[in-house]
Coordinates of C-alpha atoms and ligand atoms in Angstrom, one line a residue:
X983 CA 50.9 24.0 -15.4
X984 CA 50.8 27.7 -14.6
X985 CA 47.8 29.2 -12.4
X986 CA 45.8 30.6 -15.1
X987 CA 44.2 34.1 -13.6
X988 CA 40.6 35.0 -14.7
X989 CA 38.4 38.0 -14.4
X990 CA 34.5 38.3 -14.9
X991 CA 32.2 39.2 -17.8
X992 CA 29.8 42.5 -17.1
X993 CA 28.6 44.4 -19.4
X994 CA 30.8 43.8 -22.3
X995 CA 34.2 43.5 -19.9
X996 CA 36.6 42.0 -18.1
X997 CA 37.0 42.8 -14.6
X998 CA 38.1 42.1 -11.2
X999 CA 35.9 41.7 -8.4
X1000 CA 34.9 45.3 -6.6
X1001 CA 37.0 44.0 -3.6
X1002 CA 40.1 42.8 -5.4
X1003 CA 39.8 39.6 -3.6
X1004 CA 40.2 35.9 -5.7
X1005 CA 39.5 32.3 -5.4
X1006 CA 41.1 29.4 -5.8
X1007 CA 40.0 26.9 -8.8
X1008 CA 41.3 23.4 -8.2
X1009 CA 41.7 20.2 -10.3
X1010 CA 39.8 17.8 -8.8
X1011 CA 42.3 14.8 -9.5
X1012 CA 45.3 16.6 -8.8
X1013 CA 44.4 18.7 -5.9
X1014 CA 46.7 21.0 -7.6
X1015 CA 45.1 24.9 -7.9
X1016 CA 45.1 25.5 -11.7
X1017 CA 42.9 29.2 -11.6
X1018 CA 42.4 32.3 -9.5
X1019 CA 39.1 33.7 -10.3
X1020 CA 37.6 36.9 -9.3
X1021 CA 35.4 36.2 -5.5
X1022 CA 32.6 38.5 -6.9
X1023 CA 30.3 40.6 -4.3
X1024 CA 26.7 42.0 -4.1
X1025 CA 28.2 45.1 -5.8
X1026 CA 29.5 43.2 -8.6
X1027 CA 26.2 41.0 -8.9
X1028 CA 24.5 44.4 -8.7
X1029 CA 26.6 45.7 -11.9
X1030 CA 26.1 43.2 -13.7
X1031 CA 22.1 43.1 -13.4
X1032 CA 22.6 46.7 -14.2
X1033 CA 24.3 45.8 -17.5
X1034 CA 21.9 43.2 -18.9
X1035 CA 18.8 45.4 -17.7
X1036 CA 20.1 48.2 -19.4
X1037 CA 20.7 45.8 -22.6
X1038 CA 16.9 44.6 -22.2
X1039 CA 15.4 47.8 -22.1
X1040 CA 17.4 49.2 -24.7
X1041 CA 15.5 46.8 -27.3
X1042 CA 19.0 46.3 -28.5
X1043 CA 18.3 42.0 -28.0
X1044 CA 15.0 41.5 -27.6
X1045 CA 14.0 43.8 -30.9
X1046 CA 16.2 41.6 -33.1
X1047 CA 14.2 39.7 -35.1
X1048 CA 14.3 36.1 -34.6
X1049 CA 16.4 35.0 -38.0
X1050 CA 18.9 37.6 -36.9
X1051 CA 19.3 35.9 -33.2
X1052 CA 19.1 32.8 -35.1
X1053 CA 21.8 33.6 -36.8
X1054 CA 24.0 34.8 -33.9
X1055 CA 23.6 31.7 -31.7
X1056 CA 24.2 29.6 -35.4
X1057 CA 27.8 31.6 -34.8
X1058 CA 28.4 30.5 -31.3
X1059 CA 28.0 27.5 -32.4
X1060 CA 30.3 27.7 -34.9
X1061 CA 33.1 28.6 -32.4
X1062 CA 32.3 26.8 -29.7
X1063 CA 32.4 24.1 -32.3
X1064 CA 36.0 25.0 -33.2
X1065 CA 37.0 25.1 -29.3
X1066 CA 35.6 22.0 -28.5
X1067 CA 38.3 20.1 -27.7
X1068 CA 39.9 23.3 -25.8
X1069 CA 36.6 23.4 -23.8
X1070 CA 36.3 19.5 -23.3
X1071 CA 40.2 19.7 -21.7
X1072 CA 38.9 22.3 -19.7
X1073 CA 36.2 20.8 -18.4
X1074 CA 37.8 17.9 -18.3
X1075 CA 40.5 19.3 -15.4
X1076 CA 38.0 21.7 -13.5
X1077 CA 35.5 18.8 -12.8
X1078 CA 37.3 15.9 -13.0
X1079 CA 34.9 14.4 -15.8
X1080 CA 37.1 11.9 -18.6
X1081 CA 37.7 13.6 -21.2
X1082 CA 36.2 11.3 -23.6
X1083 CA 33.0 11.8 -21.6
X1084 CA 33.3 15.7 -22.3
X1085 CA 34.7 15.7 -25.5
X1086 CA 31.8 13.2 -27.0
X1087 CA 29.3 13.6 -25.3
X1088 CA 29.6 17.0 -23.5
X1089 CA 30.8 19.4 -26.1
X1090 CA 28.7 17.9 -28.9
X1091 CA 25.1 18.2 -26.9
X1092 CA 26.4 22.1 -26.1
X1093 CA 26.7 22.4 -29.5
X1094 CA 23.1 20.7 -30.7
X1095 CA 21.7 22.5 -28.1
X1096 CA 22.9 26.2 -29.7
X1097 CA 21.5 24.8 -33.0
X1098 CA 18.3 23.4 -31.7
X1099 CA 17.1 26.6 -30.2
X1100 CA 18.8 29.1 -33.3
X1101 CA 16.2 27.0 -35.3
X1102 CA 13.3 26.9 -32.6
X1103 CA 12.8 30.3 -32.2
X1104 CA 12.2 30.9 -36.0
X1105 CA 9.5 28.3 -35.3
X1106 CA 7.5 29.7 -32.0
X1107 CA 4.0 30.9 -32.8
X1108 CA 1.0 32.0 -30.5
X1109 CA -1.3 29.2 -29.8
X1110 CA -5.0 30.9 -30.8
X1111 CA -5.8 33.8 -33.2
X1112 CA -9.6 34.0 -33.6
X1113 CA -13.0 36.3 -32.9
X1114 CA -14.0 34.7 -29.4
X1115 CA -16.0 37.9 -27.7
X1116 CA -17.8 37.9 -31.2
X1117 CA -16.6 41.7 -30.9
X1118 CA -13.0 41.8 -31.3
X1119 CA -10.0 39.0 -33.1
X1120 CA -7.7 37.7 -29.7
X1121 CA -3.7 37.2 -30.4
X1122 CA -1.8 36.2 -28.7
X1123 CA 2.0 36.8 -28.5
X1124 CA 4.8 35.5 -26.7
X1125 CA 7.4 38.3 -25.6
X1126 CA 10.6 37.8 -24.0
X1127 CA 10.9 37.8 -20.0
X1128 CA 13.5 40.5 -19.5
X1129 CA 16.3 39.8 -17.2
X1130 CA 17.1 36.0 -16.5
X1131 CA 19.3 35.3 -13.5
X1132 CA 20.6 31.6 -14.4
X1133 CA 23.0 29.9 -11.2
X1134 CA 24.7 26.5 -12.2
X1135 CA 25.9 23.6 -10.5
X1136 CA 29.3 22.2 -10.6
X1137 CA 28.7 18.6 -12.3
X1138 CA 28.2 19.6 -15.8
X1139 CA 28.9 23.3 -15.9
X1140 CA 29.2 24.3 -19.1
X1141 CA 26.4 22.3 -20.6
X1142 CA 24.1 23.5 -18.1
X1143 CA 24.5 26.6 -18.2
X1144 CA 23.3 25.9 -22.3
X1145 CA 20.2 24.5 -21.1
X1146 CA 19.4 27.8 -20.1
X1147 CA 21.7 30.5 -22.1
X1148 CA 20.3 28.8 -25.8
X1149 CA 16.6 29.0 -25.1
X1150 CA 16.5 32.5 -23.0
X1151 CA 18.6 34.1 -25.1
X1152 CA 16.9 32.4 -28.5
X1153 CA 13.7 33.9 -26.7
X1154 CA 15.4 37.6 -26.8
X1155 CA 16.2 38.0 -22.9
X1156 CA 19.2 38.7 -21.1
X1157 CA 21.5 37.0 -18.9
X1158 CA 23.8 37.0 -15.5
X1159 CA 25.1 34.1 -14.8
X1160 CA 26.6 32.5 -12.1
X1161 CA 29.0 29.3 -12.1
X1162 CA 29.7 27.2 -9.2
X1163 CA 32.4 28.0 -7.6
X1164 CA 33.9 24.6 -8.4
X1165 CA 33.7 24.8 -11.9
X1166 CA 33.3 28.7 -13.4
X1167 CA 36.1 28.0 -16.1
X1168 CA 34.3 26.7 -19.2
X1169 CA 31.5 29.4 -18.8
X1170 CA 34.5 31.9 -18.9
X1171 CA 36.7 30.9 -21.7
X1172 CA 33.0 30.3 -23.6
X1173 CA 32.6 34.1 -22.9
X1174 CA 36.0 34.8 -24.1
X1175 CA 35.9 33.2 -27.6
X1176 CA 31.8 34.1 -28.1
X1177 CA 32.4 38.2 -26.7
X1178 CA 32.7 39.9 -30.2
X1179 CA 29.2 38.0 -31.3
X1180 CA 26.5 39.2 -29.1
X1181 CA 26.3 43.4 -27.9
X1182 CA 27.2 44.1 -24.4
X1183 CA 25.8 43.1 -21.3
X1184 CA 23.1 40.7 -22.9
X1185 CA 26.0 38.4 -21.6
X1186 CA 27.1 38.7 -18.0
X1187 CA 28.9 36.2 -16.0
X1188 CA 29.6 36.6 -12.0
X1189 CA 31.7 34.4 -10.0
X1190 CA 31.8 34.0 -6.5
X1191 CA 29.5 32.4 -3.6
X1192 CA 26.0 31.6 -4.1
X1193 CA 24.8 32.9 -0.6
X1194 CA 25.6 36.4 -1.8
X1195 CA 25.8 36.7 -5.5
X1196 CA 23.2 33.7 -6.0
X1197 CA 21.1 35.3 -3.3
X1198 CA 21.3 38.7 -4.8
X1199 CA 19.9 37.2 -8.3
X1200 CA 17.4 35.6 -6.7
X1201 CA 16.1 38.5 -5.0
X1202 CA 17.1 41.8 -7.1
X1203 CA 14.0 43.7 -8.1
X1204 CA 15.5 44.0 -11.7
X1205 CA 15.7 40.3 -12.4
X1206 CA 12.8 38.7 -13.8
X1207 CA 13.2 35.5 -13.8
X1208 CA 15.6 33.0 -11.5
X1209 CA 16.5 29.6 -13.2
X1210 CA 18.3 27.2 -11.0
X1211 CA 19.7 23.6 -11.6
X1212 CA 20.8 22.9 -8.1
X1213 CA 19.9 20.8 -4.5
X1214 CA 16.8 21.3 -3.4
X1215 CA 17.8 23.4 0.0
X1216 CA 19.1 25.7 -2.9
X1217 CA 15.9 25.3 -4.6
X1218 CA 13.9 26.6 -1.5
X1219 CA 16.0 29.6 -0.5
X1220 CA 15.4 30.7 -4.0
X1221 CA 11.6 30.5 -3.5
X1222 CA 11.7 32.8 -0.7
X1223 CA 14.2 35.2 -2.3
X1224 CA 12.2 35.2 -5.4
X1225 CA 9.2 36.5 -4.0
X1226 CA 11.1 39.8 -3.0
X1227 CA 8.9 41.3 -6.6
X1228 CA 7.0 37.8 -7.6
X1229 CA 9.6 36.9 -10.1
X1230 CA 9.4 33.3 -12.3
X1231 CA 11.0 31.2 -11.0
X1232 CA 12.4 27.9 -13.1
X1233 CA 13.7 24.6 -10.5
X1234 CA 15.6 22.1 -11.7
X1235 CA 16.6 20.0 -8.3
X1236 CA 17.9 16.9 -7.2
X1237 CA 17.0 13.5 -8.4
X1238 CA 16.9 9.8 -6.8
X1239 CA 16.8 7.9 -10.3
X1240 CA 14.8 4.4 -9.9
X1241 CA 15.4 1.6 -12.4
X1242 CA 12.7 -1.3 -12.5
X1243 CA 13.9 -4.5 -13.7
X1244 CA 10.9 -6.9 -14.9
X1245 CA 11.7 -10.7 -14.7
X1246 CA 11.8 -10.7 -18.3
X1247 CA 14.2 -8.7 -18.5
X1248 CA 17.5 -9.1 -20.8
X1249 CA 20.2 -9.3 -17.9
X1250 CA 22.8 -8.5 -20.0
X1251 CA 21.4 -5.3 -20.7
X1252 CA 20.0 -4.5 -17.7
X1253 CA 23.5 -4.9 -16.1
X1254 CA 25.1 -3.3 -18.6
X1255 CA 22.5 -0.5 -18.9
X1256 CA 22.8 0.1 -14.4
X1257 CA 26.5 0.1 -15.0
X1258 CA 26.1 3.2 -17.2
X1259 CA 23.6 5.1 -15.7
X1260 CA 25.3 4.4 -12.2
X1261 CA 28.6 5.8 -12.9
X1262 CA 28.8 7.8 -15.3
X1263 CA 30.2 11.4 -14.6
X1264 CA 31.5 9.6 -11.5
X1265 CA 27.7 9.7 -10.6
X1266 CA 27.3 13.1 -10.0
X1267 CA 24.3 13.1 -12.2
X1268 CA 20.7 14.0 -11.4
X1269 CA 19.2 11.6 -13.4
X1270 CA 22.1 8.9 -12.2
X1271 CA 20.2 5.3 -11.8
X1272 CA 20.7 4.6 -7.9
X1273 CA 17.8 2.7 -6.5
X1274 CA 17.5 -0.8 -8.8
X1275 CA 14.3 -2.5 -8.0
X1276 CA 15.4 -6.5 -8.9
X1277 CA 12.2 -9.0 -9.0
X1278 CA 13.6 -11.7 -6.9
X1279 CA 13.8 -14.6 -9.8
X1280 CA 16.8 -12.5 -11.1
X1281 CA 18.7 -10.7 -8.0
X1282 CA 21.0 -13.1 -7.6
X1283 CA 22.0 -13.5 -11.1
X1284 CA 21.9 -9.6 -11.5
X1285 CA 23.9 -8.8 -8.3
X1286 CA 26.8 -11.1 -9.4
X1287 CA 27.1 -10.1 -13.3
X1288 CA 26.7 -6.3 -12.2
X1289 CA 29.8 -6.9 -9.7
X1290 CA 31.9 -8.4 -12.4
X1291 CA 31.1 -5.8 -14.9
X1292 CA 31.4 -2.9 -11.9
X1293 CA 35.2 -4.7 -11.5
X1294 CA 36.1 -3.7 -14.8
X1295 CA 35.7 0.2 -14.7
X1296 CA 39.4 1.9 -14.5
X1297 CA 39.7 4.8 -12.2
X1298 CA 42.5 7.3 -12.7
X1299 CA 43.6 10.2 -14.6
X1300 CA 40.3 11.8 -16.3
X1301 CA 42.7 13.1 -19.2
X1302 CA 43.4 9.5 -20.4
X1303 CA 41.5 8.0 -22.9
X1304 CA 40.8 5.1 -21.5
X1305 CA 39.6 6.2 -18.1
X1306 CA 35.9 5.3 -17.2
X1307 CA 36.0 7.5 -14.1
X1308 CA 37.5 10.5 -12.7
X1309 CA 37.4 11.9 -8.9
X1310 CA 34.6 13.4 -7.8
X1311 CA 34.8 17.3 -7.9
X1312 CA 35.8 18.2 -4.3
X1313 CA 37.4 16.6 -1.0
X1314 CA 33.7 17.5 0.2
X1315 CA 31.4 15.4 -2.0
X1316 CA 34.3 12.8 -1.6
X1317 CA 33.5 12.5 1.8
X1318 CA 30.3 12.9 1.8
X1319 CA 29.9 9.7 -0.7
X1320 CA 32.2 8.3 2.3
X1321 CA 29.7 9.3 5.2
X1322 CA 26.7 7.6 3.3
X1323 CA 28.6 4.4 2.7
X1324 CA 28.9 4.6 6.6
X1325 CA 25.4 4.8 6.8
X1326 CA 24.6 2.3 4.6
X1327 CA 26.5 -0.2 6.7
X1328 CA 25.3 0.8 10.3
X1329 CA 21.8 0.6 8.6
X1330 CA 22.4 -3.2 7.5
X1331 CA 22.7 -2.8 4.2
X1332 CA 25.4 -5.2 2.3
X1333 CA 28.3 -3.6 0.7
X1334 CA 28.8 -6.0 -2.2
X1335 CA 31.5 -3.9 -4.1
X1336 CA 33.7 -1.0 -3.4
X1337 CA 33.1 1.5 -0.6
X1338 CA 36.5 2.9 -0.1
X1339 CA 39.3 5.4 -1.9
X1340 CA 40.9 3.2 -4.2
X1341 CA 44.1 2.1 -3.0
X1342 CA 47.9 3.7 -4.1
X1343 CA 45.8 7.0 -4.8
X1344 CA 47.5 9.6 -2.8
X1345 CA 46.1 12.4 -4.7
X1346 CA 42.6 13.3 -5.9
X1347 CA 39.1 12.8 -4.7
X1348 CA 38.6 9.4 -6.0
X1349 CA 36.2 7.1 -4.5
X1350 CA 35.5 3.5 -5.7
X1351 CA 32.3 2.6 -7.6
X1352 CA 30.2 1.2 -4.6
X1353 CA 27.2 -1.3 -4.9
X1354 CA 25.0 -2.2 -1.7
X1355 CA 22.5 -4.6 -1.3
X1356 CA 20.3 -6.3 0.9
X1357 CA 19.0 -2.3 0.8
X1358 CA 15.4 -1.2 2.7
X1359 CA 13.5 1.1 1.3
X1360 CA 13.3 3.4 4.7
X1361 CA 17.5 3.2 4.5
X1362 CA 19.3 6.8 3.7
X1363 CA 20.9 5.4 1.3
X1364 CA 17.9 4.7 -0.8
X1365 CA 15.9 8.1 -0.2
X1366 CA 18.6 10.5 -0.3
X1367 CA 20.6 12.0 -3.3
X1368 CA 24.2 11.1 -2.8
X1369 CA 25.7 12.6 -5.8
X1370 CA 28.5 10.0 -5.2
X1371 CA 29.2 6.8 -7.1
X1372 CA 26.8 4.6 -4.5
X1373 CA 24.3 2.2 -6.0
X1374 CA 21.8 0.4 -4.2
X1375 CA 19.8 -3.2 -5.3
X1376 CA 16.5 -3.9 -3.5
X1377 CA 14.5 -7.2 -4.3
X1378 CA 11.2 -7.0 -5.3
X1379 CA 8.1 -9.3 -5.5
X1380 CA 5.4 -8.1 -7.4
X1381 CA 5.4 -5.2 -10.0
X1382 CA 3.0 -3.2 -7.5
X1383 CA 5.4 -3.4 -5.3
X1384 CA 8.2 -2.5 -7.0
X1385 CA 6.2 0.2 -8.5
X1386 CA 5.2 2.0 -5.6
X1387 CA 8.4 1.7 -3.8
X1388 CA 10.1 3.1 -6.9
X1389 CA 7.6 6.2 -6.1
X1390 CA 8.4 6.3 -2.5
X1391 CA 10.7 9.4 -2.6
X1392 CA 10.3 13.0 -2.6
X1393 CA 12.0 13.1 -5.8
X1394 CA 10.6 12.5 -9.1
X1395 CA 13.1 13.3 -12.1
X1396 CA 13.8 10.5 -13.9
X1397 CA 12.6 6.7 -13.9
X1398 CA 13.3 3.9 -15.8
X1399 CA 12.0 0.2 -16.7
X1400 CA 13.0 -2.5 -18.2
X1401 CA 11.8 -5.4 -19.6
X1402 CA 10.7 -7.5 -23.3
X1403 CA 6.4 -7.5 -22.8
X1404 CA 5.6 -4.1 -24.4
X1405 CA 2.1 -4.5 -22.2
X1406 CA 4.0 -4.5 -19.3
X1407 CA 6.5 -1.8 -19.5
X1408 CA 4.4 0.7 -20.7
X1409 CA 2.2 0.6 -18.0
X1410 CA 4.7 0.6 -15.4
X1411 CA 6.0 3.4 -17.6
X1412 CA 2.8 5.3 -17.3
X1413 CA 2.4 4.6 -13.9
X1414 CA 5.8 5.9 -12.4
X1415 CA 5.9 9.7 -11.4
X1416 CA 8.9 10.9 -12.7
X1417 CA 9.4 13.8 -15.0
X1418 CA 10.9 11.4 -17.6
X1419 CA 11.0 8.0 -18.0
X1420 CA 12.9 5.6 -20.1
X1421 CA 12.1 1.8 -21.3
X1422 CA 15.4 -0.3 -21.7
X1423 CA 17.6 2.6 -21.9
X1424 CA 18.4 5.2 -19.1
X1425 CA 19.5 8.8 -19.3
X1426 CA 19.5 9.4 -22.9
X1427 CA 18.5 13.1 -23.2
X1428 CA 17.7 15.4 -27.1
X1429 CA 17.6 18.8 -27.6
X1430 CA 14.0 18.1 -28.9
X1431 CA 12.6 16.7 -25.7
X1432 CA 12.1 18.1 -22.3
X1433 CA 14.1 17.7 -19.0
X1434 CA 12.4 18.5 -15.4
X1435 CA 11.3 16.9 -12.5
X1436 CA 8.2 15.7 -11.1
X1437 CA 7.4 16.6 -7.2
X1438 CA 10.6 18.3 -5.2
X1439 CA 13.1 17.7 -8.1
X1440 CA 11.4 21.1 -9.6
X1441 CA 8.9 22.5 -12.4
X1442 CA 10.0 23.7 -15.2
X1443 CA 11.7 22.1 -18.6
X1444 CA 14.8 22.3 -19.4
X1445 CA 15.8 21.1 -23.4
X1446 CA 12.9 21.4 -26.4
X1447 CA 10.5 24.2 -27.1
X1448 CA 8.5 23.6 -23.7
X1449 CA 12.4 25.6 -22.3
X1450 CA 11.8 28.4 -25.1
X1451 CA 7.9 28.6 -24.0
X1452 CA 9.6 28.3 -19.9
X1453 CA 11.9 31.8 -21.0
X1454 CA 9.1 34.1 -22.9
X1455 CA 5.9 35.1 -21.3
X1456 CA 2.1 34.9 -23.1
X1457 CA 0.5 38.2 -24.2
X1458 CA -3.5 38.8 -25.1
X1459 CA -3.7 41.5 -27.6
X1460 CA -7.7 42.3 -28.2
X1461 CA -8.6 44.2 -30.9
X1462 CA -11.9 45.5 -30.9
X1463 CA -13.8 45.0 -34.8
X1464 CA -16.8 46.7 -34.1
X1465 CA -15.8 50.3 -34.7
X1466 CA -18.2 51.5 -32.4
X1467 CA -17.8 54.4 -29.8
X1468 CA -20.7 52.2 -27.3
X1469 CA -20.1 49.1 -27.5
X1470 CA -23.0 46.6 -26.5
X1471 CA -22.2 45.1 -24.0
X1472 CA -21.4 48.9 -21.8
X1473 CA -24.8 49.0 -20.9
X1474 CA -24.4 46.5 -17.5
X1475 CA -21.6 49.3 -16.5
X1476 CA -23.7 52.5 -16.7
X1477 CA -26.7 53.3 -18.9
X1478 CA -29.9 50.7 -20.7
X1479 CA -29.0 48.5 -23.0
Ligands
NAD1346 P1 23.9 23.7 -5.1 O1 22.5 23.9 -5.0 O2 24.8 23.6 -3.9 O3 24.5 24.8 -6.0 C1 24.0 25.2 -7.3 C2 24.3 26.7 -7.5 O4 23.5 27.4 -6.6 C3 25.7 27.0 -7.4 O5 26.1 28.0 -8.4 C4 25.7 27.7 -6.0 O6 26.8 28.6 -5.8 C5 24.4 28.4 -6.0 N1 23.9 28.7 -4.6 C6 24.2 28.1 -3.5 N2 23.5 28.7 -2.5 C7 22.7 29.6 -3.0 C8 21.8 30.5 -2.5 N3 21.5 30.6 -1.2 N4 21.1 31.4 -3.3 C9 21.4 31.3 -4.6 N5 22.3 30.5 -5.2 C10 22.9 29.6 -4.4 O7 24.1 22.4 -6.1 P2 25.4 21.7 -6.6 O8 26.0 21.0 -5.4 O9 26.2 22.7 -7.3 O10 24.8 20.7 -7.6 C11 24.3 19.5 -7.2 C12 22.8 19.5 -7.2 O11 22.3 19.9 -8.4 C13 22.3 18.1 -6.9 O12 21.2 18.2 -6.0 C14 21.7 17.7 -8.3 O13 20.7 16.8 -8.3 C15 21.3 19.0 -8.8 N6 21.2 18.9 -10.3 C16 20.0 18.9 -10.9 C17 19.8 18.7 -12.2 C18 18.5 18.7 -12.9 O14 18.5 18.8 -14.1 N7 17.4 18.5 -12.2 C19 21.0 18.7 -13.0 C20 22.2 18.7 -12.4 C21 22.3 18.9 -11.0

C-alpha cells in the first residue's frame, strides 16, 4: 500500500509543518509505515491558536444560534456516517483495533455522539431565573468558553477526540486539536470530508509531539480551556502549564478498572463478562477490567472457565472479521506489557495463561492475552495501569474486604460488581469510589451518561450534558427592578439610610 502523505488543518488549510520536517505513521500489525504526517512546531501550534481565536472573537461560531450549530454537527454526522467504513479501515490500520470492533462499535458511538450533543444544545437552559435580592430578577446564562485546546491519546483516537469536538463545539467554542502521534489519521481524513461544513479555523488540527505542541496548548495565554484524555504524568504537566493564565482545565487520566465477583454470582457471566472487559481493544482501555476480586467459594471454578474461554480468543490480522485481537499500537506498549509480566512473576504472582508474543508472529506488536493469579494487592501488577492485555485474579474473603481492596488504588474511573442479591450489589455499588460503576455488565458507555474519573483518574465528564455544562461557562446577569437612582441598600456605603 502506498505511503499516504498528509498535511495539517489551521485555519481553514492544508499545510505543512513551518519546518518542512514529517513523521512516520505506522501500522501497528504490519510494522509497515503507511503515512508521513507533518511533525508540527510551537510556530505551527501558535498559528493555529491564532486561527480558532480569531474565529472565537469574530462571533462567527459562537453567535450562531443553537438550531443552526445543531444543524451543522446533524451534517457531520451525516458524512461521517457515509465514511464510516472508510474511517473504521482507517482506524482499524493506524491502531491496530479489529475492524469489526471499529466498524460497530467505534464509528457508530462517533456518530450518536455528533447527534446527541446537535440535540443537547437546543436543550441547555440556565438553572435559576428569579427576584432573590428582592431588588433586581437574577439570570443566569451559560456562554461558550472560547478557545478549547483538546490533546488525544492513541487507543481510540477518533472517538475521543468526539467526546470533546461534539460538546465544545455544540457549546459554540473553538478548537485545536492535537492527535497522538500514533494515531493522527482518522482526526485528519474526518477534517477532510467535514472542511466545507463548519467556517475556518473553528476547526484546527496540529500534529506532532506533545512536549511541544501539547505543551504549548496547555500553556498559550489565548487558550481557554485544556481537555486531555491521557496518563496521568500527562495529566500533571498540564496542571502546571495551565496555570500560565488560570485556564480550565478538563482530566480525563488513567484507570485501574476493579470487578467484584459476589459468591452468588452467575460464573458464566462473570467469566464471560472479565473476558470482555479484559481484552477488548487489545486492553488498551481506561476503563479495561484488570483487577478481579474472586470470593474464594468460586476462584477455582472461575480461574479455570476464564482460562478456557481466554484460549479461544484468535489473535492476528485486525482487518479480518473474525479477529478478536489486534497488536498493541507500538513496539513500546508491546514491551512494556512484556516488562510488567516480568514483574508479575519476580513478585510471585502465578501466570495462569499467556505472557509471551504469540508464536510464528514475526511481524506486529502482538502480545498474548495474559491472566495472573495468586496476585497481592501491594503487587505492580495490581496498582499500576498497564494498558496491555494483563489481567490479574485476587481471592477474597469477605465483601469488606474485597471492597476496600477494590478502593486501594490511586485510581478511581470505573468499577464494577457482580452478583443476583439486588441488596447486595447495590451497596457494594454505592460504596466503591469510582467515577462509574456497573452491576453485571462492564464498560458499557451512552451518549446520555457521563464518563470521568474519581480521585487521580481526573474531574471532569466526558459524554451527556454534564460534558456540554464542562465546555460553557455560568454567567449572573442582575437586573436591577427598582428604577431608582439611590437604591436602599447605598446607605452602608456612604450617606444615612
Ligand atoms: P499520553 O498521556 O502519553 O498522551 C496523551 C496525549 O498527550 C498525546 O496526544 C500526547 O502527545 C500528549 N502529550 C504528551 N506529553 C504532553 C505534554 N507534556 N503536554 C501536553 N500534551 C502532551 O497518553 P497515551 O499513552 O496517548 O494514552 C494512554 C493513557 O490515556 C492511559 O493512561 C489511559 O488510561 C488514558 N486514557 C484515559 C481515558 C479516560 O477516559 N479517562 C480514555 C482513554 C485513555
Amino acid at each position: 500500500m502506498a505511503v499516504e502523505h498528509y498535511k495539517m488543518f489551521i485555519d481553514g488549510k492544508w499545510v505543512d509543518s513551518s519546518s518542512g520536517e514529517t513523521f512516520d505513521v505506522v501500522n501497528p500489525a504490519t510494522e509497515e509505515t503507511i503515512a508521513k504526517v507533518p511533525l508540527g512546531t510551537k510556530q505551527d501550534a501558535k498559528s493555529a491558536i491564532h486561527a480558532a481565536r480569531k474565529a472565537f472573537d469574530s462571533g462567527v461560531w459562537p453567535e450562531k444560534t443553537p438550531m443552526e450549530r445543531a444543524s451543522i454537527l446533524w451534517k457531520i454526522a451525516e458524512v461521517v456516517e457515509k465514511n464510516s467504513l472508510h474511517l473504521a479501515q482507517l482506524e482499524s490500520r493506524n491502531v491496530g483495533k479489529t475492524i469489526k470492533y471499529s466498524r460497530d462499535s467505534d464509528l457508530p458511538f462517533i456518530i450518536d455522539n455528533l447527534r446527541f450533543f446537535s440535540g443537547a444544545i437546543r436543550n441547555m437552559e440556565g438553572k435559576a431565573s428569579m427576584n432573590y435580592s428582592g431588588m433586581g430578577l437574577s439570570i443566569i446564562k451559560r456562554e461558550p468558553i472560547g478557545v478549547i485546546a483538546a490533546i488525544i491519546p492513541w487507543n481510540y483516537p477518533l472517538y475521543i477526540a468526539m467526546w470533546k469536538i461534539a460538546p465544545a463545539l455544540a457549546a459554540g467554542n473553538t478548537l485545536v486539536i492535537k492527535p497522538a502521534s500514533y494515531t493522527p489519521l482518522s482526526l485528519l481524513e474526518f477534517a477532510k470530508i467535514t472542511e466545507k461544513l463548519l467556517p475556518k479555523g473553528v476547526l484546527n488540527i496540529v500534529t506532532g509531539p506533545g512536549d511541544i505542541i501539547g505543551t504549548e496548548l496547555a500553556s498559550s495565554a489565548n487558550v481557554d480551556m485544556v481537555a486531555l484524555t491521557g496518563d496521568i504524568s500527562t495529566g500533571k504537566k498540564i496542571m502546571q502549564a495551565a496555570s500560565s493564565n488560570i485556564k480550565k482545565v478538563h482530566l480525563e487520566l488513567g484507570g485501574k478498572a476493579p470487578m467484584i465477583i459476589l459468591p452468588d454470582a452467575s460464573l458464566d457471566a462473570v467469566t464471560e463478562g472479565a473476558i470482555v472487559s479484559a481484552f477488548w481493544n487489545t486492553a488498551q482501555d481506561c476503563t479495561a477490567s484488570t483487577r478481579v476480586y474472586v470470593h474464594e467459594s468460586m476462584h477455582d471454578a472461575f480461574v479455570s472457565m476464564l482460562v478456557k474461554k481466554a484460549s479461544k480468543i484468535r489473535i492476528g490480522d485486525p482487518g479480518r472479521e473474525s479477529t478478536d485481537m489486534g497488536p498493541l499500537v507500538s513496539a513500546r506498549q508491546r514491551d512494556r506489557t512484556e516488562e510488567y509480566v516480568k514483574t508479575g512473576l519476580k513478585e510471585g504472582a502465578r501466570l495462569v495463561f499467556g505472557g509471551h508474543r504469540p508464536k510464528g508472529m514475526k511481524k506486529g506488536f502482538y502480545f498474548e492475552p495474559t491472566i495472573f493469579t495468586n496476585v497481592k494487592q501491594n503487587m505492580r501488577i495490581c496498582q499500576e495501569e498497564i494498558f496491555g492485555p494483563v489481567l490479574s485474579v485476587l481471592k477474597y474473603r469477605s465483601v469488606d474486604e474485597a471492597v476496600e481492596k477494590a478502593n486501594d488504588v490511586i485510581y478511581g474511573l470505573a468499577a464494577s460488581v457482580w452478583g443476583t442479591d439486588v441488596t447486595q450489589v447495590m451497596n457494594v455499588a454505592s460504596r466503591l469510589k469510582f467515577g462509574e460503576v456497573w452491576i453485571n455488565e462492564h464498560g458499557v458507555l451512552v451518549s446520555e451518561m457521563p464518563h470521568g474519573g474519581f480521585k487521580q483518574s481526573g474531574f471532569g465528564k466526558d459524554l451527556s450534558m454534564y460534558a456540554l455544562e464542562e465546555y460553557t461557562q455560568v454567567k449572573h446577569i442582575y437586573i436591577d427592578q427598582t428604577g431608582l437612582a439611590r437604591k436602599p441598600w447605598y446607605y452602608v456605603v456612604y450617606g444615612d439610610k
